Short mmCIF file of C-alpha atoms in Angstrom, two decimals:
data_model
loop_
_atom_site.label_atom_id
_atom_site.label_comp_id
_atom_site.label_asym_id
_atom_site.label_seq_id
_atom_site.Cartn_x
_atom_site.Cartn_y
_atom_site.Cartn_z
CA MET A 1 -94.93 -67.49 -13.92
CA GLU A 2 -97.58 -68.23 -11.34
CA LYS A 3 -98.89 -65.31 -9.29
CA VAL A 4 -98.92 -67.29 -6.00
CA ILE A 5 -96.93 -70.42 -5.10
CA TYR A 6 -96.68 -72.67 -2.03
CA ASP A 7 -93.35 -73.97 -0.69
CA GLU A 8 -93.82 -77.32 1.04
CA LYS A 9 -90.37 -77.15 2.68
CA ASN A 10 -91.22 -74.23 4.94
CA GLY A 11 -95.02 -74.13 4.63
CA LEU A 12 -95.18 -70.56 3.31
CA TRP A 13 -97.11 -69.00 0.46
CA TYR A 14 -95.26 -66.64 -1.88
CA GLU A 15 -96.68 -63.91 -4.09
CA LEU A 16 -95.02 -62.65 -7.26
CA GLN A 17 -94.00 -58.99 -6.96
CA GLY A 18 -92.23 -57.88 -10.11
CA ASP A 19 -89.50 -60.46 -10.71
CA TYR A 20 -89.37 -61.75 -7.11
CA TYR A 21 -91.50 -63.99 -4.94
CA ILE A 22 -92.21 -62.34 -1.60
CA PRO A 23 -93.54 -64.41 1.35
CA CYS A 24 -97.16 -63.72 2.28
CA LEU A 25 -96.78 -63.04 6.00
CA LYS A 26 -99.47 -61.93 8.41
CA LEU A 27 -99.11 -60.75 11.97
CA PRO A 28 -100.85 -62.95 14.53
CA GLU A 29 -104.24 -61.68 15.64
CA GLU A 30 -104.03 -59.75 18.88
CA GLU A 31 -106.83 -58.77 21.21
CA GLN A 32 -107.02 -54.97 21.22
CA HIS A 33 -107.42 -53.08 24.49
CA PRO A 34 -107.30 -49.32 25.01
CA ILE A 35 -103.89 -48.01 26.04
CA GLY A 36 -103.66 -45.06 28.42
CA VAL A 37 -101.23 -42.18 28.56
CA TRP A 38 -98.47 -44.17 30.29
CA GLY A 39 -98.67 -46.95 27.70
CA GLN A 40 -98.57 -44.42 24.85
CA ARG A 41 -95.45 -42.81 26.31
CA HIS A 42 -93.75 -46.18 26.67
CA LEU A 43 -94.74 -47.11 23.10
CA ARG A 44 -93.16 -43.91 21.80
CA TYR A 45 -90.01 -44.65 23.83
CA ILE A 46 -89.56 -48.25 22.64
CA ARG A 47 -90.25 -47.27 19.01
CA GLN A 48 -87.43 -44.74 19.11
CA HIS A 49 -84.89 -46.24 21.52
CA ARG A 50 -85.57 -49.99 21.88
CA LYS A 51 -86.35 -51.00 18.32
CA VAL A 52 -85.54 -54.72 18.74
CA LEU A 53 -87.95 -55.04 21.67
CA TYR A 54 -90.61 -53.16 19.72
CA ILE A 55 -90.25 -55.35 16.61
CA ASN A 56 -90.23 -58.56 18.68
CA LEU A 57 -93.40 -57.57 20.52
CA LEU A 58 -95.08 -56.39 17.33
CA THR A 59 -94.31 -59.50 15.28
CA SER A 60 -95.22 -61.89 18.10
CA GLY A 61 -98.60 -60.20 18.58
CA LYS A 62 -97.88 -59.25 22.19
CA LEU A 63 -97.38 -55.49 21.84
CA ASN A 64 -100.86 -54.39 22.88
CA GLY A 65 -100.96 -56.69 25.91
CA TYR A 66 -97.50 -55.52 26.98
CA LEU A 67 -98.48 -51.85 26.71
CA VAL A 68 -101.75 -52.42 28.61
CA ASP A 69 -99.75 -54.10 31.39
CA ILE A 70 -97.20 -51.25 31.55
CA ASP A 71 -100.03 -48.70 31.59
CA LYS A 72 -101.78 -50.49 34.46
CA GLN A 73 -98.57 -50.81 36.50
CA ALA A 74 -97.69 -47.16 35.94
CA GLU A 75 -101.16 -45.92 36.90
CA GLU A 76 -101.17 -48.00 40.09
CA MET A 77 -97.67 -46.81 40.98
CA PHE A 78 -98.61 -43.17 40.29
CA SER A 79 -101.72 -43.36 42.50
CA ARG A 80 -99.85 -45.13 45.30
CA LEU A 81 -97.02 -42.57 45.23
CA ILE A 82 -99.42 -39.62 45.37
CA LYS A 83 -101.25 -41.13 48.32
CA GLN A 84 -98.03 -41.93 50.21
CA MET A 85 -96.43 -38.54 49.55
CA ALA A 86 -99.59 -36.67 50.55
CA GLU A 87 -99.81 -38.60 53.82
CA HIS A 88 -96.11 -38.08 54.53
CA GLU A 89 -96.28 -34.32 53.88
CA GLY A 90 -99.56 -33.75 55.71
CA VAL A 91 -101.61 -32.76 52.67
CA THR A 92 -105.10 -33.65 53.92
CA GLU A 93 -108.74 -32.82 53.30
CA LYS A 94 -108.55 -30.49 56.31
CA LEU A 95 -105.83 -28.47 54.57
CA LYS A 96 -107.98 -28.46 51.43
CA ALA A 97 -110.89 -26.99 53.39
CA ASP A 98 -108.75 -24.45 55.24
CA ASN A 99 -106.39 -23.24 52.52
CA GLN A 100 -107.31 -24.38 49.02
CA MET A 101 -104.48 -22.62 47.20
CA LYS A 102 -101.81 -24.14 49.43
CA TRP A 103 -103.40 -27.56 48.96
CA VAL A 104 -103.42 -27.15 45.15
CA VAL A 105 -99.77 -26.04 45.09
CA GLN A 106 -98.67 -28.96 47.25
CA MET A 107 -100.73 -31.53 45.31
CA ASN A 108 -99.37 -30.27 41.97
CA ASN A 109 -95.86 -30.58 43.37
CA ILE A 110 -96.58 -34.13 44.57
CA ARG A 111 -98.12 -35.12 41.22
CA SER A 112 -95.09 -33.77 39.34
CA ARG A 113 -92.66 -35.70 41.52
CA ALA A 114 -94.74 -38.88 41.28
CA ALA A 115 -94.92 -38.58 37.47
CA GLU A 116 -91.13 -38.14 37.31
CA ILE A 117 -90.60 -41.27 39.41
CA VAL A 118 -92.98 -43.33 37.26
CA ASN A 119 -91.32 -42.07 34.08
CA ASN A 120 -87.85 -42.94 35.37
CA ASP A 121 -88.74 -46.34 36.85
CA LEU A 122 -91.22 -47.74 34.31
CA ILE A 123 -91.77 -45.71 31.19
CA TYR A 124 -88.29 -44.74 30.02
CA THR A 125 -86.35 -47.88 30.98
#
């Protein structure tokens, strides 16, 4: 038996593995970009809970681009929410100069709430 054969009907190459011919498949080349913390969280979520979406993105070569886009959207949303909440609650540079501990407490509270909103609206959906 030949080690590798070509099927003209479907245009695929097959390799002999034991007694069976297995198609020689390769994933399409994908441009790699760094993925931030939000993209990594979303990747972990879709791997565990949205397996069909994950497999479709992976096999089409669009996974990295999708995660980069989610990461960018989440980071922009997080920054915008922090800025809006800080303005609404009066957490300013003046407060930072006058009472640093109060400013830190309030900013940590704002960051926690903003992270929860981003997680609920973008990352874990």
